Tab-separated table of C-alpha atoms in Angstrom:
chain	number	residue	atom	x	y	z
Q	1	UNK	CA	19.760	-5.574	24.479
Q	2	UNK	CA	16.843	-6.484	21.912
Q	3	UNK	CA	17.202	-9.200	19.228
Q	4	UNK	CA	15.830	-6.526	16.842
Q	5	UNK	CA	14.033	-3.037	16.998
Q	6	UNK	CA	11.553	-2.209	14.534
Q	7	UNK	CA	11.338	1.621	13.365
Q	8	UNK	CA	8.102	2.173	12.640
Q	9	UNK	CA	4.836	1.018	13.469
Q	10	UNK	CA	2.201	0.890	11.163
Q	11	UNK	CA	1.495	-2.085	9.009
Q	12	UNK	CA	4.691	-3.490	8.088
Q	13	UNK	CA	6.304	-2.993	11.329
Q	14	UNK	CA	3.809	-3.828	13.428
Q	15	UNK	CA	3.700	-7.401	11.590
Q	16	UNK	CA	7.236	-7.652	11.976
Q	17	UNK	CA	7.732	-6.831	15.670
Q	18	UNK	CA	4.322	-9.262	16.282
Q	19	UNK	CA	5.858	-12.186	14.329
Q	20	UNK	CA	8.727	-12.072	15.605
Q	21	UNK	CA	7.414	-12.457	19.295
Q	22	UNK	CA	5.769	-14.945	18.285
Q	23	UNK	CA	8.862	-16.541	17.136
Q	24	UNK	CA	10.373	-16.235	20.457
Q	25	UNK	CA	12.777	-12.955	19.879
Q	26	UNK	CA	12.868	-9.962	22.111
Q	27	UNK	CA	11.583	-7.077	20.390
Q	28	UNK	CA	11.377	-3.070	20.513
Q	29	UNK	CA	8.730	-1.265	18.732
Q	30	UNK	CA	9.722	2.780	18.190
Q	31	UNK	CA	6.653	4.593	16.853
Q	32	UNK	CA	6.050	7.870	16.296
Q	33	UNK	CA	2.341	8.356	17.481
Q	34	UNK	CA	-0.692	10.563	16.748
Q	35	UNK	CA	0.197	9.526	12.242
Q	36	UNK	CA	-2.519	8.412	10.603
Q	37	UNK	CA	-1.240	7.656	6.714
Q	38	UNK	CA	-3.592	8.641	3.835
Q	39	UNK	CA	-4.973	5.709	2.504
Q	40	UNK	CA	-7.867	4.621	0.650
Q	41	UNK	CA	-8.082	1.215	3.349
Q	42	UNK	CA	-8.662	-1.968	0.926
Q	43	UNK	CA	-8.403	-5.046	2.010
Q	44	UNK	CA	-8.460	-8.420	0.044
Q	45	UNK	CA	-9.902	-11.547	1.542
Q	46	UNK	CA	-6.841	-12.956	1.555
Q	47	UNK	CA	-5.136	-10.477	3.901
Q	48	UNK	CA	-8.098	-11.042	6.112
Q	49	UNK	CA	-7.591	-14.509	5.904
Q	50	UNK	CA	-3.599	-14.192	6.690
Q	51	UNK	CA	-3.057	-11.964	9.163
Q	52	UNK	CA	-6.452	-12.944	10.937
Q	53	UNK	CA	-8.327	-9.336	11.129
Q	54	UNK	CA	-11.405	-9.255	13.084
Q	55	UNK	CA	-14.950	-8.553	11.406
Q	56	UNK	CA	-15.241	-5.398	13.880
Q	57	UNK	CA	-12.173	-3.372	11.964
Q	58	UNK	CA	-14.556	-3.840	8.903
Q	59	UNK	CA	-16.070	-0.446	8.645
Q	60	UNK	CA	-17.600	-0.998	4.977
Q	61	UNK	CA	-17.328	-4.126	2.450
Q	62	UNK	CA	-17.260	-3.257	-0.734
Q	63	UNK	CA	-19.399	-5.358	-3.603
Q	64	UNK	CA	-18.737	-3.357	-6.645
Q	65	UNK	CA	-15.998	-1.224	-8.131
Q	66	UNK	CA	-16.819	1.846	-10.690
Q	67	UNK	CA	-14.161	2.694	-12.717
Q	68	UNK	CA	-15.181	6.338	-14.808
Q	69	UNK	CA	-13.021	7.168	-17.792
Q	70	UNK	CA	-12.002	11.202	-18.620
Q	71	UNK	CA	-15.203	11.212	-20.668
Q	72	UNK	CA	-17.466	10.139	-17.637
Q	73	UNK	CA	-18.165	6.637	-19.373
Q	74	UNK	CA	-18.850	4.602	-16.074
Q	75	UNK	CA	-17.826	0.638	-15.674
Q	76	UNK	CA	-19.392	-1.072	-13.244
Q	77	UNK	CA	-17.532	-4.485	-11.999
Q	78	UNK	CA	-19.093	-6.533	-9.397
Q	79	UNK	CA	-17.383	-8.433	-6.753
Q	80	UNK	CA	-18.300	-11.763	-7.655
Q	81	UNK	CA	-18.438	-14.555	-4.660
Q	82	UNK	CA	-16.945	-12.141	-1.804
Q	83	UNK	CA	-15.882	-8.357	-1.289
Q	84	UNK	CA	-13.242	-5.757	-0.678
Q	85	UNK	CA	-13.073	-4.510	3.248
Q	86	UNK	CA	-12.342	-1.017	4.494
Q	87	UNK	CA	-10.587	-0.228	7.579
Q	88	UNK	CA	-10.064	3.369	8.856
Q	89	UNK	CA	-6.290	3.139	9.115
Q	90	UNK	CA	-6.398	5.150	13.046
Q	91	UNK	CA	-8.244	2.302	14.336
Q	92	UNK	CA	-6.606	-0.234	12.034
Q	93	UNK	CA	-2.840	0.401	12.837
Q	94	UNK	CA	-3.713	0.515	16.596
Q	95	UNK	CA	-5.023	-3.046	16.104
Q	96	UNK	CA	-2.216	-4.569	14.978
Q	97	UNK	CA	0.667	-2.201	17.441
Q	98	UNK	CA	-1.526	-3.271	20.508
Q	99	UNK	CA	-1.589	-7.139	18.741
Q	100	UNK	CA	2.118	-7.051	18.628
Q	101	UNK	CA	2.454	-5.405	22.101
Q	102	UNK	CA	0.134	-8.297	23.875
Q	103	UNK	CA	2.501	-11.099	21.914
Q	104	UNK	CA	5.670	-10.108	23.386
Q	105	UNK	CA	6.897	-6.469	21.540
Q	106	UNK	CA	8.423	-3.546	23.736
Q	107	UNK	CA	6.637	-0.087	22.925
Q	108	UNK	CA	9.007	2.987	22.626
Q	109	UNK	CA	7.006	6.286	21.310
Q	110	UNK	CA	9.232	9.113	19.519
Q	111	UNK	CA	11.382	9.812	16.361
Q	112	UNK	CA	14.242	8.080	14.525
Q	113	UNK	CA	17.700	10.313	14.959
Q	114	UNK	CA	20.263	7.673	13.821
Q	115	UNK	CA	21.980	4.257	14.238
Q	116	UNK	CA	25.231	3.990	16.309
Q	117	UNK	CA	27.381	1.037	16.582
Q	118	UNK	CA	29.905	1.449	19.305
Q	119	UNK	CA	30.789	-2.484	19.985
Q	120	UNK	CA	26.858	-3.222	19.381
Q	121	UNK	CA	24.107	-1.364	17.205
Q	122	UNK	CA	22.080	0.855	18.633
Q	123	UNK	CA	18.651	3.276	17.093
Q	124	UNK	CA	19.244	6.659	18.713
Q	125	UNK	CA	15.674	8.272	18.969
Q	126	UNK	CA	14.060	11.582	20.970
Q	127	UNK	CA	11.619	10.682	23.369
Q	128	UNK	CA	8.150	11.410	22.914
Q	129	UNK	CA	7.319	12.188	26.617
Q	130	UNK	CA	10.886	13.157	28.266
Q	131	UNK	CA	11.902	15.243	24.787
Q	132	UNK	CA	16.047	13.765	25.012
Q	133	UNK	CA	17.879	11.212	23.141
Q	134	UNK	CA	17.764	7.864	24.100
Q	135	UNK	CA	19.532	4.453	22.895
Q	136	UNK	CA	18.180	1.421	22.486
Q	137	UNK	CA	19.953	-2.097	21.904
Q	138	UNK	CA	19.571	-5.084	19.523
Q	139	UNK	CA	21.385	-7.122	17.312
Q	140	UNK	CA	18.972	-6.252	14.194
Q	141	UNK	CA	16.855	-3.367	12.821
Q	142	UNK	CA	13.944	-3.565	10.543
Q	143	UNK	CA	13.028	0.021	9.023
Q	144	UNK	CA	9.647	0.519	8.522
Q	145	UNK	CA	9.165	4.233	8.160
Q	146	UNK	CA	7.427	4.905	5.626
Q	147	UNK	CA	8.359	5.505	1.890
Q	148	UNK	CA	10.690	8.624	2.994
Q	149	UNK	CA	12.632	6.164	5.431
Q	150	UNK	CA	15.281	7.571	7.528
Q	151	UNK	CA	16.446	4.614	8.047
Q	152	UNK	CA	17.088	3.570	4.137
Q	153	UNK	CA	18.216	6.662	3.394
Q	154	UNK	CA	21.146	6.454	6.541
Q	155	UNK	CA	21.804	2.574	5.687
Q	156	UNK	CA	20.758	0.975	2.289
Q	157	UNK	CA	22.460	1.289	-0.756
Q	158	UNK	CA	19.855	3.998	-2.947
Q	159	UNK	CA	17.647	4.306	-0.505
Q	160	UNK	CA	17.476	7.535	-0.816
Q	161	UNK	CA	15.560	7.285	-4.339
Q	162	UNK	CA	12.982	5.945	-4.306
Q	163	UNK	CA	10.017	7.015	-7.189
Q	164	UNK	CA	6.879	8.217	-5.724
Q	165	UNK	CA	3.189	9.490	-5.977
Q	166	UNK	CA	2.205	12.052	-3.829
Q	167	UNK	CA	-0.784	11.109	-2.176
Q	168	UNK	CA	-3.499	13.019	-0.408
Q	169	UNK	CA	-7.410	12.371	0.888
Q	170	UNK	CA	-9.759	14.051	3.119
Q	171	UNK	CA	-12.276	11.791	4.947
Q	172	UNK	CA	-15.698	13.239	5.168
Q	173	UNK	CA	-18.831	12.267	6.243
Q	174	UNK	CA	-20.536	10.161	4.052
Q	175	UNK	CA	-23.734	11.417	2.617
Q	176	UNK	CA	-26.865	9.741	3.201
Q	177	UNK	CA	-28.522	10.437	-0.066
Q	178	UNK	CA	-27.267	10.940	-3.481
Q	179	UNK	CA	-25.338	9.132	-6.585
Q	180	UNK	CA	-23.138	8.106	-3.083
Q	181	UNK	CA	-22.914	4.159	-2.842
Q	182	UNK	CA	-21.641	2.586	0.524
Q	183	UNK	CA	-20.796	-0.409	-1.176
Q	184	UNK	CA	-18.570	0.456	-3.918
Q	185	UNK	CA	-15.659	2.094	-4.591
Q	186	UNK	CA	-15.689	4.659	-7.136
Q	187	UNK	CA	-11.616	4.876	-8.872
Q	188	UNK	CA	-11.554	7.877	-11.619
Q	189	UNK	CA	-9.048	7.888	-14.746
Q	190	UNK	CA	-8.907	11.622	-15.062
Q	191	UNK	CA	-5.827	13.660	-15.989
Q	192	UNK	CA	-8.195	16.879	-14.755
Q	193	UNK	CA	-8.143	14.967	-11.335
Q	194	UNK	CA	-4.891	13.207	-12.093
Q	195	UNK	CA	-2.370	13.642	-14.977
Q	196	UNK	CA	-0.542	10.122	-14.114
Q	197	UNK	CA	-2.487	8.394	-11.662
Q	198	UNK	CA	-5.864	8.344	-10.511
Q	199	UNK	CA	-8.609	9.653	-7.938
Q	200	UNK	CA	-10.570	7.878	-5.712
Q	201	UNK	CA	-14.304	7.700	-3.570
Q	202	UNK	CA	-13.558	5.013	-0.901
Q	203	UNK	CA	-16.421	4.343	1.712
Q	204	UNK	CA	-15.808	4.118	5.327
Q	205	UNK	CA	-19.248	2.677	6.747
Q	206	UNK	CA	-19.930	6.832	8.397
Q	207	UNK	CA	-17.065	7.842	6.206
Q	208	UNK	CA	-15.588	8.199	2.853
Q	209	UNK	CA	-11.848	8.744	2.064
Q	210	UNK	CA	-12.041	10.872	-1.293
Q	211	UNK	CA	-8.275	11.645	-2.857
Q	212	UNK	CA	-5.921	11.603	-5.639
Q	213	UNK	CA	-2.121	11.116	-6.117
Q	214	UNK	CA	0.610	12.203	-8.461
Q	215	UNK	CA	4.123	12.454	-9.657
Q	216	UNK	CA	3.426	15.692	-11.690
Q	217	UNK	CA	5.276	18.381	-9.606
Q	218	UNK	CA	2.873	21.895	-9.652
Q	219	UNK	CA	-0.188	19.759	-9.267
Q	220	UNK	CA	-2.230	21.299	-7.061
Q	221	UNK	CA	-3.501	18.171	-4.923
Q	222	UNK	CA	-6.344	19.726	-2.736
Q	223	UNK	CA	-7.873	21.575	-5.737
Q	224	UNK	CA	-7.771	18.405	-7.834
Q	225	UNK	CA	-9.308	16.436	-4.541
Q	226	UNK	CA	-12.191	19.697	-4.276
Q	227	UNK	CA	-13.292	19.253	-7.987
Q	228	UNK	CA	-13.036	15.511	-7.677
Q	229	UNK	CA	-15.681	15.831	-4.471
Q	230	UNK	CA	-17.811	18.292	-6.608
Q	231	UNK	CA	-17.987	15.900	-9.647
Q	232	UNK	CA	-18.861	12.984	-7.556
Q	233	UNK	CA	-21.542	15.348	-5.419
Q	234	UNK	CA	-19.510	15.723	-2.266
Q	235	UNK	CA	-18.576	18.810	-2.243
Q	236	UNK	CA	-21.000	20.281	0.514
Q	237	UNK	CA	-20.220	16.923	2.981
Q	238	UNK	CA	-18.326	17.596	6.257
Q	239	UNK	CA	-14.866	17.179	6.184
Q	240	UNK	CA	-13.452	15.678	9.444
Q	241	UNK	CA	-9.436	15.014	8.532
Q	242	UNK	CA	-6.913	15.641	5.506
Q	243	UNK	CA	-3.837	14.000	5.172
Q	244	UNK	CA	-0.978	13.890	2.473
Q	245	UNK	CA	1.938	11.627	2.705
Q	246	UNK	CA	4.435	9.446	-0.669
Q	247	UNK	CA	3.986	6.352	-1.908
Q	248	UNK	CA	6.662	4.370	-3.331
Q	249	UNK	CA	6.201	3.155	-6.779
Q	250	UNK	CA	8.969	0.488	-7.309
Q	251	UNK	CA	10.407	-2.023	-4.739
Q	252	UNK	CA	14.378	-1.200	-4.004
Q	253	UNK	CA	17.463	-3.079	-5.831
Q	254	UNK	CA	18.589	-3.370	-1.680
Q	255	UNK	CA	16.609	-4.272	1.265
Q	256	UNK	CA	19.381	-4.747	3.510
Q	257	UNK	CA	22.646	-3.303	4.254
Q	258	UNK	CA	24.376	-6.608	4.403
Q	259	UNK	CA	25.307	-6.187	8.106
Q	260	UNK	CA	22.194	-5.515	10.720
Q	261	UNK	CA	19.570	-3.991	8.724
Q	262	UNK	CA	16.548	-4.955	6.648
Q	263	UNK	CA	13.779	-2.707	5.383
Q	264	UNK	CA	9.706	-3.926	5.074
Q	265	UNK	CA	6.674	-1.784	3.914
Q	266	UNK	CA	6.824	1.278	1.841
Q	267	UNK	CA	10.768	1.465	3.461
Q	268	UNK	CA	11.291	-1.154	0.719
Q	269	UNK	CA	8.921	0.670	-2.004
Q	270	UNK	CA	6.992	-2.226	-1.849
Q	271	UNK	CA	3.303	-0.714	-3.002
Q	272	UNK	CA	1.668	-2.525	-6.181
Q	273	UNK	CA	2.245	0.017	-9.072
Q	274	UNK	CA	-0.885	0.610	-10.802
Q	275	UNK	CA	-3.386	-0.088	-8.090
Q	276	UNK	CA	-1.202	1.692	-5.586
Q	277	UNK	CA	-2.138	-1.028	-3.037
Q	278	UNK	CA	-0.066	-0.997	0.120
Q	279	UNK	CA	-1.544	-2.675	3.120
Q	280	UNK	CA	-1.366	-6.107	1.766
Q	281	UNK	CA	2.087	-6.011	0.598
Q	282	UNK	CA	3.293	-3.773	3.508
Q	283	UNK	CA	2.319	-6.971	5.878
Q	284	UNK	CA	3.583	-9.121	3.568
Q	285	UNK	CA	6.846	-7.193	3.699
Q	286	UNK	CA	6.717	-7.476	7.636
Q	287	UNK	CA	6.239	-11.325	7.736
Q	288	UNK	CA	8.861	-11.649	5.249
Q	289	UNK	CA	11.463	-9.322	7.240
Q	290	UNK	CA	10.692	-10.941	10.297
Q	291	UNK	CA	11.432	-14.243	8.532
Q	292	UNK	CA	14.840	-13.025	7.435
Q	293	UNK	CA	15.443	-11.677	10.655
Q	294	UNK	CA	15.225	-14.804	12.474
Q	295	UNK	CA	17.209	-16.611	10.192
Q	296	UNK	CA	19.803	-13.968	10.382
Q	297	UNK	CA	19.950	-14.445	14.342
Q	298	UNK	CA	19.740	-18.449	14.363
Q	299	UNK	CA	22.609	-18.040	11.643
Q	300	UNK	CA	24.797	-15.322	12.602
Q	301	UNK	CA	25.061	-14.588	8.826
Q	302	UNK	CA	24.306	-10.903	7.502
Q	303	UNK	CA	23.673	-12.735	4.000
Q	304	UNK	CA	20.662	-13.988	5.486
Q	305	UNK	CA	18.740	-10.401	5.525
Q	306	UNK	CA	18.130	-10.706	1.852
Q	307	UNK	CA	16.220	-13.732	1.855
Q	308	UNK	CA	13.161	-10.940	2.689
Q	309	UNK	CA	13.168	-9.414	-0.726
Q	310	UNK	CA	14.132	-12.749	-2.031
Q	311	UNK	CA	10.958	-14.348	-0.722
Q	312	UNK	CA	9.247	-11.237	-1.164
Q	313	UNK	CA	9.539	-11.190	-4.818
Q	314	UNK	CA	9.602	-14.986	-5.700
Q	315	UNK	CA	5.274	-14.053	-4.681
Q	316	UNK	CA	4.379	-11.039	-5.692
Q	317	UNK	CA	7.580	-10.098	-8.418
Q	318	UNK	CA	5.501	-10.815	-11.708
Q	319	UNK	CA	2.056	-9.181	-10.338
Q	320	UNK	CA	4.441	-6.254	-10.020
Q	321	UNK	CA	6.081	-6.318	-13.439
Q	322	UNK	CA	2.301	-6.952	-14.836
Q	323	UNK	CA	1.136	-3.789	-12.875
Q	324	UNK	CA	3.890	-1.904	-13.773
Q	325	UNK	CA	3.665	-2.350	-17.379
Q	326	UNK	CA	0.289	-1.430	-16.818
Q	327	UNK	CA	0.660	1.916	-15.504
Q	328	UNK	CA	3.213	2.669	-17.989
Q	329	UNK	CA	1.144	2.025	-21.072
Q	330	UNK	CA	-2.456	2.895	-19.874
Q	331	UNK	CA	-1.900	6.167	-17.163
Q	332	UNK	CA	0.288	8.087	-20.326
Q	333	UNK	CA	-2.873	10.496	-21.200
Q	334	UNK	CA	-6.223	10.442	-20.867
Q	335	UNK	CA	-6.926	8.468	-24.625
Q	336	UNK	CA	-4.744	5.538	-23.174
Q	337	UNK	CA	-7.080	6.076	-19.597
Q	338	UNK	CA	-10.312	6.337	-21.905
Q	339	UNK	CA	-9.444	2.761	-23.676
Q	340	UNK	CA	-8.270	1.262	-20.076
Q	341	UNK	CA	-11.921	1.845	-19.133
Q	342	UNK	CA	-13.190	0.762	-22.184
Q	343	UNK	CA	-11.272	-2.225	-21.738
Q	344	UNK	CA	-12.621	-2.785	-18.632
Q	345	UNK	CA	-16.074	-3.373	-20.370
Q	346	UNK	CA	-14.800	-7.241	-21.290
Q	347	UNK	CA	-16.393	-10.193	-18.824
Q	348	UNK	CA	-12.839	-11.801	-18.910
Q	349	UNK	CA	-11.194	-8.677	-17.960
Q	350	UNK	CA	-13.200	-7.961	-14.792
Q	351	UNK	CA	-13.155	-11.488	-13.176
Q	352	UNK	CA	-8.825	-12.038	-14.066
Q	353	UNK	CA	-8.640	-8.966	-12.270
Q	354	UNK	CA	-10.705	-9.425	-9.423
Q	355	UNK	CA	-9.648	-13.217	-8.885
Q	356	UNK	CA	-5.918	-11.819	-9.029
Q	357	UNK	CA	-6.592	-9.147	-6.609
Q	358	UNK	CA	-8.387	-11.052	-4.003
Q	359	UNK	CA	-5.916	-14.150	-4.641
Q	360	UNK	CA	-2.812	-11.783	-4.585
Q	361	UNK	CA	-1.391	-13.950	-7.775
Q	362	UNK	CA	-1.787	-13.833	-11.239
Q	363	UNK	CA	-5.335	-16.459	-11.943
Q	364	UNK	CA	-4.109	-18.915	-14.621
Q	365	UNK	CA	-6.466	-21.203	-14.835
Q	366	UNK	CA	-8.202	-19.988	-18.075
Q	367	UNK	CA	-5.040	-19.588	-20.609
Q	368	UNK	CA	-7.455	-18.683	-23.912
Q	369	UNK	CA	-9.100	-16.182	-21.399
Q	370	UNK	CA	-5.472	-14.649	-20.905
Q	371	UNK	CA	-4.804	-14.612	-24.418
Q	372	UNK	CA	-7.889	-13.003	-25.710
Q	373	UNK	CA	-7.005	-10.504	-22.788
Q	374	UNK	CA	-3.718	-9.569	-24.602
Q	375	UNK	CA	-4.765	-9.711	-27.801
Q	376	UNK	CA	-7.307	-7.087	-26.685
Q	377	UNK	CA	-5.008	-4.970	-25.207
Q	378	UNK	CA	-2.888	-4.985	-28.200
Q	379	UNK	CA	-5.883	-3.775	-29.910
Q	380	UNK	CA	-6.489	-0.918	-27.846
Q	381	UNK	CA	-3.125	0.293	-26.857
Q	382	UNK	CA	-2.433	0.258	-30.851
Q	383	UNK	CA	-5.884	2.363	-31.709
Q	384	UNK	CA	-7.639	-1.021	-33.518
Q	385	UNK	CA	-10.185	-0.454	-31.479
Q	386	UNK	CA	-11.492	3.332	-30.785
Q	387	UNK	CA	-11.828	4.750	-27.257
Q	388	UNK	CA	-15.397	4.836	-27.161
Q	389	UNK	CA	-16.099	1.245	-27.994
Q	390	UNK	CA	-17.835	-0.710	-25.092
């Protein structure tokens, strides 16, 4: 009998099952094995700084970010006073599941079948190595499978919808000559690439990660991800993996089923709209879980699992909405993409942005900054100002 098994053991889980060893529970990890998600691997300072990531996962850091409009128009924003990391997410999720192994966690390989609860709950899953159904124990689950969780789907109130991008990438080996920078990321507003979100050139030190995502059912993912490695001058570079995998758009109404479950990661849809940022908030999601968790078992109240998307959201709840609006009103078509770059020309612009994504909060310190911001997006989202301006 565990205190709580995790399903799932990338980011979020891993977090969980880590903290909460920490914390003193007993703890069951079930992974899968052999997944790697697709995943452009950013990192902010701050999640560096958090969660305590040695330099040697760093396999690039990233100083500038190019942001190319449907015309080609190329914005260049530096990284002012830091930088982005990469991680490759094999070696990176490995990390932190071996992290929360050597702090306490139980490791169980194979897949989710079902919970029981026949006098106590129990996560049914089939065995990696023996290939049969096995039980395991625990007061509490945390789901953290991934944005098509079993688990929601089997135990939290909708669940089962959850909005999503289809992502996919292929990493390749980075080319040593070229337009190809190691030390930026390249992030293309293209509805030829994609009609509703956006493509990508991520380096990976030896590496790149080069993808695309989309809602838009009958887009044709790897043929959007060929011409994007053909327009960026990829095309001929070796390609060494492709993967293809959802990511949530909107964090759930529910976390928890108001009994023994609670859901962290891209289980709770948690992924920042817009940027499509997950490993940050997927950790996040994890602490917070674990956090509930605990509370629920010191308690013995249920009512205590919702204090993770409670504390979740009083954080990160208005850098969502903010995000979200922004997708809605600049990913539309490619004039509202073509302004969003154009937009991106302004000083104030690029330093908000990259103070708030390194900071994880919205920067207020510079109010006339934030209103010339909005009265400039007023200006382009109305067509004051024409696309091509910079």
């Amino acid at each position: 009998m565990y205190d709580v098994i995790v399903v799932g053991g990338g980011p979020a889980g891993a977090t969980a099952a880590e903290d909460l060893a920490r914390s003193g529970a007993t703890v069951a990890v079930l992974d899968r094995g052999g997944r790697i998600k697709p995943c452009g691997g950013a990192i902010p300072p701050r999640l560096i700084a958090d969660f305590a990531i040695p330099e040697h996962l760093l396999v690039a850091r990233i100083r500038t970010a190019r942001m190319v409009s449907p015309t080609g128009r190329r914005v260049d924003i530096p990284i002012e006073d830091g930088f982005v990391g990469m991680v490759d997410r094999e070696d990176f999720d490995a990390f932190l599941r071996d992290r929360a192994e050597a702090a306490g966690a139980h490791r169980f390989t194979g897949t989710y079948r079902r919970i029981e609860r026949r006098g106590s709950t129990a996560v049914v899953f089939r065995d990696a190595e023996a290939g049969e159904e096995r039980h395991l124990h625990a007061r509490l689950v945390i789901g953290a499978d991934g944005a098509r969780s079993r688990v929601a789907r089997d135990e939290v109130p909708g669940g089962d919808r959850v909005p999503h991008v289809i992502a996919y990438h292929e990493i390749i080996a980075a080319p040593s000559a070229g337009g190809y920078d190691p030390d930026r990321c390249d992030v293309v507003y293209d509805g030829r690439i994609s009609p509703d979100f956006y493509g990508w050139v991520f380096p990976h030190g030896a590496r790149a990660s080069v993808g695309m995502g989309s809602m838009v059912r009958g887009v044709d993912l790897k043929r959007a991800t060929a011409a994007l490695r053909a327009a960026s001058g990829l095309a001929e570079c070796q390609t060494i993996r492709r993967e293809g995998a959802p990511i949530p758009l909107k964090p759930l109404a529910r976390w928890d089923n108001g009994r023994d479950v609670v859901l962290a990661g891209d289980a709770a849809g948690v992924v920042a709209p817009s940027s499509g940022e997950g490993i940050y908030y997927a950790m996040t999601g994890g602490r917070v879980a674990a956090s509930a968790a605990m509370a629920c078992l010191a308690s013995g109240r249920a009512r205590d699992l919702q204090l993770a998307r409670r504390l979740f959201l009083r954080e990160h709840g208005t850098v969502f909405r903010v995000l979200g609006s922004m997708q809605r009103a600049y990913y539309r078509s490619d004039d509202r993409r073509e302004r969003f770059v154009s937009l991106c020309h302004d000083m104030d612009v690029q330093r908000l942005t990259f103070e708030a994504y390194m900071n994880k909060k919205l920067v207020r310190a510079r109010p006339l900054a934030h209103l010339k911001i909005g009265l400039k997006n007023l200006a382009h989202l109305s067509g004051l100002v024409p696309a091509a301006r910079v």
